[in-house]
Amino acid sequence: MMNSSMQPQYRGHAQQPPVQRSPHNPTGPRRGPGPMISSSHPQPTLTPAQAQAQQAAAAQERELAKRRSRKPTDKNIPDGVEDVIVGDGVKRYRELRDVERKLDAAMMRKRLDIQDSVNRNVKRYKTMRIWISNTAENQPWQANSLDENAFDFSTGIEATYKVRIEGRLLDDEDDNELSDIEDSEDENADKDDDAMDEGNVEPKSKAKAKLPPQPRKKLPHFFKSITVEFDRSKSLQPDATTQIEWKKPPHQAGAPNLTLAADFDCLEFERKGDENINCTINLVRDENPDRLRLSKELAEVLDTDEETRAGVVMGIWEYVKTMGLQEDEEKRGVRCDERLRAIFKQEAVYFPQIPELILPHLSPLPPLQLPYTIRVDPTYHTSPPEPTIYDVRVPLDDPLRTQMASVLSSPTYPTTLRALTALDEQLATLVQAIAHSRAKHGFFSAMGRDPAGFVRRWTSSQKRDLEVILGEAGRGGGEDGAGEEWRRGGREGVWGSEGVRESVGLWLAKSGR
């Protein structure tokens, strides 16, 4: 059962204020239309030339509408044409029409699938390797020998260190396999071209052109900011700094690349110091849409610790359908089991409330923390120092998404569609001409079999139509019941036709017989 205490929250409406009644009408509010208020902005008067142009445009629009209404649209060959032509052209045409319908349905389905894939914004993850290293300069152990006769034993040069943070994407096995496949295809194509050249045959143009290389994503593409926090008090720092921060500059929406200030693979900074110091490098992720950290209760339902807000709602919906928690009558209602009660603190919820109810269970992802020790001692720098390496998983857009989006926004698609529409119009016109020819053939064939009877029936039909048009037809449509065609019985006569049998059946059904 649905919790009744929830419905006022979901369908809460503001209380309407009491109706103010006029003292002249104390029994109720005033009914009927209100007073007419003249417009304060009169319409500008049209000049004769403008009025004439407006009338001409309206007349042209009506003429175009008439032309569109007169255009034939039926592309199916009428029945009976296959009986009067030589060959199986009608059969093959109908088979082509069936293939065309199937092809149109498949192309439309694929186009909708592509549009759905583009809107779904599927991500794939790759590994970014980050190298962290540092060098030291002008350290005490690097200074030259001092002059013993000099009064000042200081060198006048301050010791410094330089930290280097470099990040690059690693190639996945899928990318390597794809490149191997492309290389093998290119080799086979080259062999085919060589064989064609030896046989004096012109090589065919390659149907599939190589895709342009995609620009490589660099380090700032994946992170909003990079901060370095030193594990030392500010008073002990030679330059009185305990944190270094880099922030990504504003990026214009829709721009293909980042600005030059945010397009780099390596970040370096230099500070004063002659002692080893620990630091932590924080990487704040830049994702769209943002992934969020889930609470323990929500993670138990979705079986993941991180998810986007839309992914959370979709995951709860899948859980509700799988566990059969949807209300039978009110489809928006959800009965909470033990896991959902731990999240929503209620026995039942309405599904439109879920995006708001999950907010307390979502929190921003913490930055990636990479610990590092800046070493300036001679032991570390005597031999070439090895950098500290971290591997980080970063999301990337599906590489096919750009190609699928280009298919949807292709400038050749409207042109091709217009060309196909023109061909369909020509085809409908030809089918209409075939139908007219079939009618003429039937007319002259019937006239050739029984000229006298055909002329009598045709004259009677024209007479009936003329009487109907002039309003002089009596009951029965104005036919002459004494005519020869009305006297003749049997299946070949008027009374044995399909129309008469259908009319009699309708009359019997209406009278209940």
PDB file of N, CA and C in Angstrom, residues 363-410:
ATOM      1  N   SER A 363      28.352  13.112  -3.026  1.00  0.00           N
ATOM      2  CA  SER A 363      29.382  14.071  -2.614  1.00  0.00           C
ATOM      3  C   SER A 363      30.444  14.144  -3.707  1.00  0.00           C
ATOM      4  N   PRO A 364      31.125  15.285  -3.849  1.00  0.00           N
ATOM      5  CA  PRO A 364      32.156  15.403  -4.895  1.00  0.00           C
ATOM      6  C   PRO A 364      33.284  14.404  -4.679  1.00  0.00           C
ATOM      7  N   LEU A 365      33.871  13.992  -5.764  1.00  0.00           N
ATOM      8  CA  LEU A 365      35.012  13.085  -5.672  1.00  0.00           C
ATOM      9  C   LEU A 365      36.215  13.808  -5.074  1.00  0.00           C
ATOM     10  N   PRO A 366      36.957  13.179  -4.182  1.00  0.00           N
ATOM     11  CA  PRO A 366      38.170  13.817  -3.663  1.00  0.00           C
ATOM     12  C   PRO A 366      39.241  13.865  -4.750  1.00  0.00           C
ATOM     13  N   PRO A 367      40.141  14.807  -4.679  1.00  0.00           N
ATOM     14  CA  PRO A 367      41.198  14.867  -5.697  1.00  0.00           C
ATOM     15  C   PRO A 367      42.128  13.669  -5.592  1.00  0.00           C
ATOM     16  N   LEU A 368      42.764  13.354  -6.702  1.00  0.00           N
ATOM     17  CA  LEU A 368      43.778  12.306  -6.705  1.00  0.00           C
ATOM     18  C   LEU A 368      45.023  12.832  -6.007  1.00  0.00           C
ATOM     19  N   GLN A 369      45.516  12.109  -5.024  1.00  0.00           N
ATOM     20  CA  GLN A 369      46.669  12.543  -4.234  1.00  0.00           C
ATOM     21  C   GLN A 369      47.868  11.671  -4.565  1.00  0.00           C
ATOM     22  N   LEU A 370      48.930  12.339  -5.002  1.00  0.00           N
ATOM     23  CA  LEU A 370      50.175  11.652  -5.376  1.00  0.00           C
ATOM     24  C   LEU A 370      51.281  12.116  -4.437  1.00  0.00           C
ATOM     25  N   PRO A 371      51.698  11.328  -3.457  1.00  0.00           N
ATOM     26  CA  PRO A 371      52.780  11.742  -2.553  1.00  0.00           C
ATOM     27  C   PRO A 371      54.138  11.671  -3.251  1.00  0.00           C
ATOM     28  N   TYR A 372      54.998  12.599  -2.898  1.00  0.00           N
ATOM     29  CA  TYR A 372      56.333  12.665  -3.508  1.00  0.00           C
ATOM     30  C   TYR A 372      57.290  13.341  -2.538  1.00  0.00           C
ATOM     31  N   THR A 373      58.536  12.888  -2.539  1.00  0.00           N
ATOM     32  CA  THR A 373      59.588  13.474  -1.702  1.00  0.00           C
ATOM     33  C   THR A 373      60.587  14.186  -2.597  1.00  0.00           C
ATOM     34  N   ILE A 374      60.727  15.485  -2.378  1.00  0.00           N
ATOM     35  CA  ILE A 374      61.707  16.281  -3.131  1.00  0.00           C
ATOM     36  C   ILE A 374      63.063  16.093  -2.462  1.00  0.00           C
ATOM     37  N   ARG A 375      63.987  15.472  -3.196  1.00  0.00           N
ATOM     38  CA  ARG A 375      65.294  15.152  -2.625  1.00  0.00           C
ATOM     39  C   ARG A 375      66.358  16.028  -3.264  1.00  0.00           C
ATOM     40  N   VAL A 376      67.197  16.597  -2.397  1.00  0.00           N
ATOM     41  CA  VAL A 376      68.306  17.443  -2.854  1.00  0.00           C
ATOM     42  C   VAL A 376      69.642  16.924  -2.332  1.00  0.00           C
ATOM     43  N   ASP A 377      69.665  15.726  -1.738  1.00  0.00           N
ATOM     44  CA  ASP A 377      70.891  15.178  -1.167  1.00  0.00           C
ATOM     45  C   ASP A 377      71.772  14.629  -2.268  1.00  0.00           C
ATOM     46  N   PRO A 378      73.078  14.575  -2.033  1.00  0.00           N
ATOM     47  CA  PRO A 378      74.006  14.093  -3.085  1.00  0.00           C
ATOM     48  C   PRO A 378      73.816  12.613  -3.405  1.00  0.00           C
ATOM     49  N   THR A 379      73.353  11.822  -2.447  1.00  0.00           N
ATOM     50  CA  THR A 379      73.172  10.390  -2.710  1.00  0.00           C
ATOM     51  C   THR A 379      72.169  10.159  -3.835  1.00  0.00           C
ATOM     52  N   TYR A 380      71.108  10.968  -3.865  1.00  0.00           N
ATOM     53  CA  TYR A 380      70.055  10.804  -4.871  1.00  0.00           C
ATOM     54  C   TYR A 380      70.492  11.314  -6.234  1.00  0.00           C
ATOM     55  N   HIS A 381      71.310  12.366  -6.252  1.00  0.00           N
ATOM     56  CA  HIS A 381      71.656  13.010  -7.518  1.00  0.00           C
ATOM     57  C   HIS A 381      73.002  12.590  -8.057  1.00  0.00           C
ATOM     58  N   THR A 382      73.736  11.718  -7.347  1.00  0.00           N
ATOM     59  CA  THR A 382      75.028  11.276  -7.879  1.00  0.00           C
ATOM     60  C   THR A 382      74.852  10.487  -9.158  1.00  0.00           C
ATOM     61  N   SER A 383      73.925   9.524  -9.136  1.00  0.00           N
ATOM     62  CA  SER A 383      73.577   8.783 -10.342  1.00  0.00           C
ATOM     63  C   SER A 383      72.307   9.394 -10.935  1.00  0.00           C
ATOM     64  N   PRO A 384      72.044   9.158 -12.216  1.00  0.00           N
ATOM     65  CA  PRO A 384      70.820   9.723 -12.811  1.00  0.00           C
ATOM     66  C   PRO A 384      69.593   9.276 -12.025  1.00  0.00           C
ATOM     67  N   PRO A 385      68.842  10.228 -11.442  1.00  0.00           N
ATOM     68  CA  PRO A 385      67.691   9.853 -10.613  1.00  0.00           C
ATOM     69  C   PRO A 385      66.558   9.275 -11.453  1.00  0.00           C
ATOM     70  N   GLU A 386      65.862   8.310 -10.886  1.00  0.00           N
ATOM     71  CA  GLU A 386      64.696   7.715 -11.548  1.00  0.00           C
ATOM     72  C   GLU A 386      63.432   8.397 -11.048  1.00  0.00           C
ATOM     73  N   PRO A 387      62.529   8.753 -11.941  1.00  0.00           N
ATOM     74  CA  PRO A 387      61.308   9.455 -11.505  1.00  0.00           C
ATOM     75  C   PRO A 387      60.347   8.511 -10.794  1.00  0.00           C
ATOM     76  N   THR A 388      59.470   9.107 -10.006  1.00  0.00           N
ATOM     77  CA  THR A 388      58.363   8.373  -9.395  1.00  0.00           C
ATOM     78  C   THR A 388      57.207   8.315 -10.396  1.00  0.00           C
ATOM     79  N   ILE A 389      56.650   7.106 -10.588  1.00  0.00           N
ATOM     80  CA  ILE A 389      55.655   6.896 -11.646  1.00  0.00           C
ATOM     81  C   ILE A 389      54.327   6.500 -11.012  1.00  0.00           C
ATOM     82  N   TYR A 390      53.235   7.133 -11.494  1.00  0.00           N
ATOM     83  CA  TYR A 390      51.873   6.786 -11.101  1.00  0.00           C
ATOM     84  C   TYR A 390      51.050   6.565 -12.359  1.00  0.00           C
ATOM     85  N   ASP A 391      50.155   5.584 -12.300  1.00  0.00           N
ATOM     86  CA  ASP A 391      49.199   5.329 -13.376  1.00  0.00           C
ATOM     87  C   ASP A 391      47.805   5.715 -12.893  1.00  0.00           C
ATOM     88  N   VAL A 392      47.122   6.566 -13.670  1.00  0.00           N
ATOM     89  CA  VAL A 392      45.803   7.097 -13.305  1.00  0.00           C
ATOM     90  C   VAL A 392      44.841   6.779 -14.442  1.00  0.00           C
ATOM     91  N   ARG A 393      43.651   6.301 -14.084  1.00  0.00           N
ATOM     92  CA  ARG A 393      42.611   6.036 -15.075  1.00  0.00           C
ATOM     93  C   ARG A 393      41.816   7.314 -15.335  1.00  0.00           C
ATOM     94  N   VAL A 394      41.727   7.710 -16.591  1.00  0.00           N
ATOM     95  CA  VAL A 394      41.025   8.943 -16.965  1.00  0.00           C
ATOM     96  C   VAL A 394      39.981   8.601 -18.020  1.00  0.00           C
ATOM     97  N   PRO A 395      38.827   9.309 -17.993  1.00  0.00           N
ATOM     98  CA  PRO A 395      37.774   9.025 -18.979  1.00  0.00           C
ATOM     99  C   PRO A 395      38.020   9.768 -20.284  1.00  0.00           C
ATOM    100  N   LEU A 396      37.619   9.113 -21.367  1.00  0.00           N
ATOM    101  CA  LEU A 396      37.708   9.708 -22.700  1.00  0.00           C
ATOM    102  C   LEU A 396      36.381   9.482 -23.424  1.00  0.00           C
ATOM    103  N   ASP A 397      36.038  10.426 -24.286  1.00  0.00           N
ATOM    104  CA  ASP A 397      34.854  10.245 -25.123  1.00  0.00           C
ATOM    105  C   ASP A 397      35.085   9.104 -26.104  1.00  0.00           C
ATOM    106  N   ASP A 398      34.001   8.439 -26.437  1.00  0.00           N
ATOM    107  CA  ASP A 398      34.084   7.359 -27.406  1.00  0.00           C
ATOM    108  C   ASP A 398      34.605   7.921 -28.730  1.00  0.00           C
ATOM    109  N   PRO A 399      35.664   7.338 -29.310  1.00  0.00           N
ATOM    110  CA  PRO A 399      36.187   7.890 -30.577  1.00  0.00           C
ATOM    111  C   PRO A 399      35.178   7.826 -31.715  1.00  0.00           C
ATOM    112  N   LEU A 400      34.216   6.891 -31.631  1.00  0.00           N
ATOM    113  CA  LEU A 400      33.202   6.810 -32.678  1.00  0.00           C
ATOM    114  C   LEU A 400      32.133   7.883 -32.530  1.00  0.00           C
ATOM    115  N   ARG A 401      32.092   8.552 -31.362  1.00  0.00           N
ATOM    116  CA  ARG A 401      31.036   9.538 -31.133  1.00  0.00           C
ATOM    117  C   ARG A 401      31.157  10.711 -32.105  1.00  0.00           C
ATOM    118  N   THR A 402      32.385  11.147 -32.359  1.00  0.00           N
ATOM    119  CA  THR A 402      32.591  12.257 -33.298  1.00  0.00           C
ATOM    120  C   THR A 402      32.164  11.863 -34.702  1.00  0.00           C
ATOM    121  N   GLN A 403      32.510  10.635 -35.098  1.00  0.00           N
ATOM    122  CA  GLN A 403      32.123  10.189 -36.435  1.00  0.00           C
ATOM    123  C   GLN A 403      30.607  10.025 -36.543  1.00  0.00           C
ATOM    124  N   MET A 404      29.986   9.500 -35.482  1.00  0.00           N
ATOM    125  CA  MET A 404      28.526   9.348 -35.527  1.00  0.00           C
ATOM    126  C   MET A 404      27.832  10.707 -35.544  1.00  0.00           C
ATOM    127  N   ALA A 405      28.376  11.676 -34.796  1.00  0.00           N
ATOM    128  CA  ALA A 405      27.801  13.021 -34.831  1.00  0.00           C
ATOM    129  C   ALA A 405      27.947  13.638 -36.216  1.00  0.00           C
ATOM    130  N   SER A 406      29.073  13.359 -36.891  1.00  0.00           N
ATOM    131  CA  SER A 406      29.255  13.895 -38.251  1.00  0.00           C
ATOM    132  C   SER A 406      28.268  13.260 -39.228  1.00  0.00           C
ATOM    133  N   VAL A 407      27.870  12.002 -38.964  1.00  0.00           N
ATOM    134  CA  VAL A 407      26.868  11.366 -39.826  1.00  0.00           C
ATOM    135  C   VAL A 407      25.526  12.072 -39.681  1.00  0.00           C
ATOM    136  N   LEU A 408      25.168  12.423 -38.443  1.00  0.00           N
ATOM    137  CA  LEU A 408      23.883  13.088 -38.220  1.00  0.00           C
ATOM    138  C   LEU A 408      23.860  14.498 -38.785  1.00  0.00           C
ATOM    139  N   SER A 409      25.002  15.174 -38.759  1.00  0.00           N
ATOM    140  CA  SER A 409      25.062  16.563 -39.227  1.00  0.00           C
ATOM    141  C   SER A 409      25.718  16.690 -40.590  1.00  0.00           C
ATOM    142  N   SER A 410      25.707  15.621 -41.372  1.00  0.00           N
ATOM    143  CA  SER A 410      26.348  15.654 -42.682  1.00  0.00           C
ATOM    144  C   SER A 410      25.619  16.626 -43.608  1.00  0.00           C
TER     145      SER A 410
END
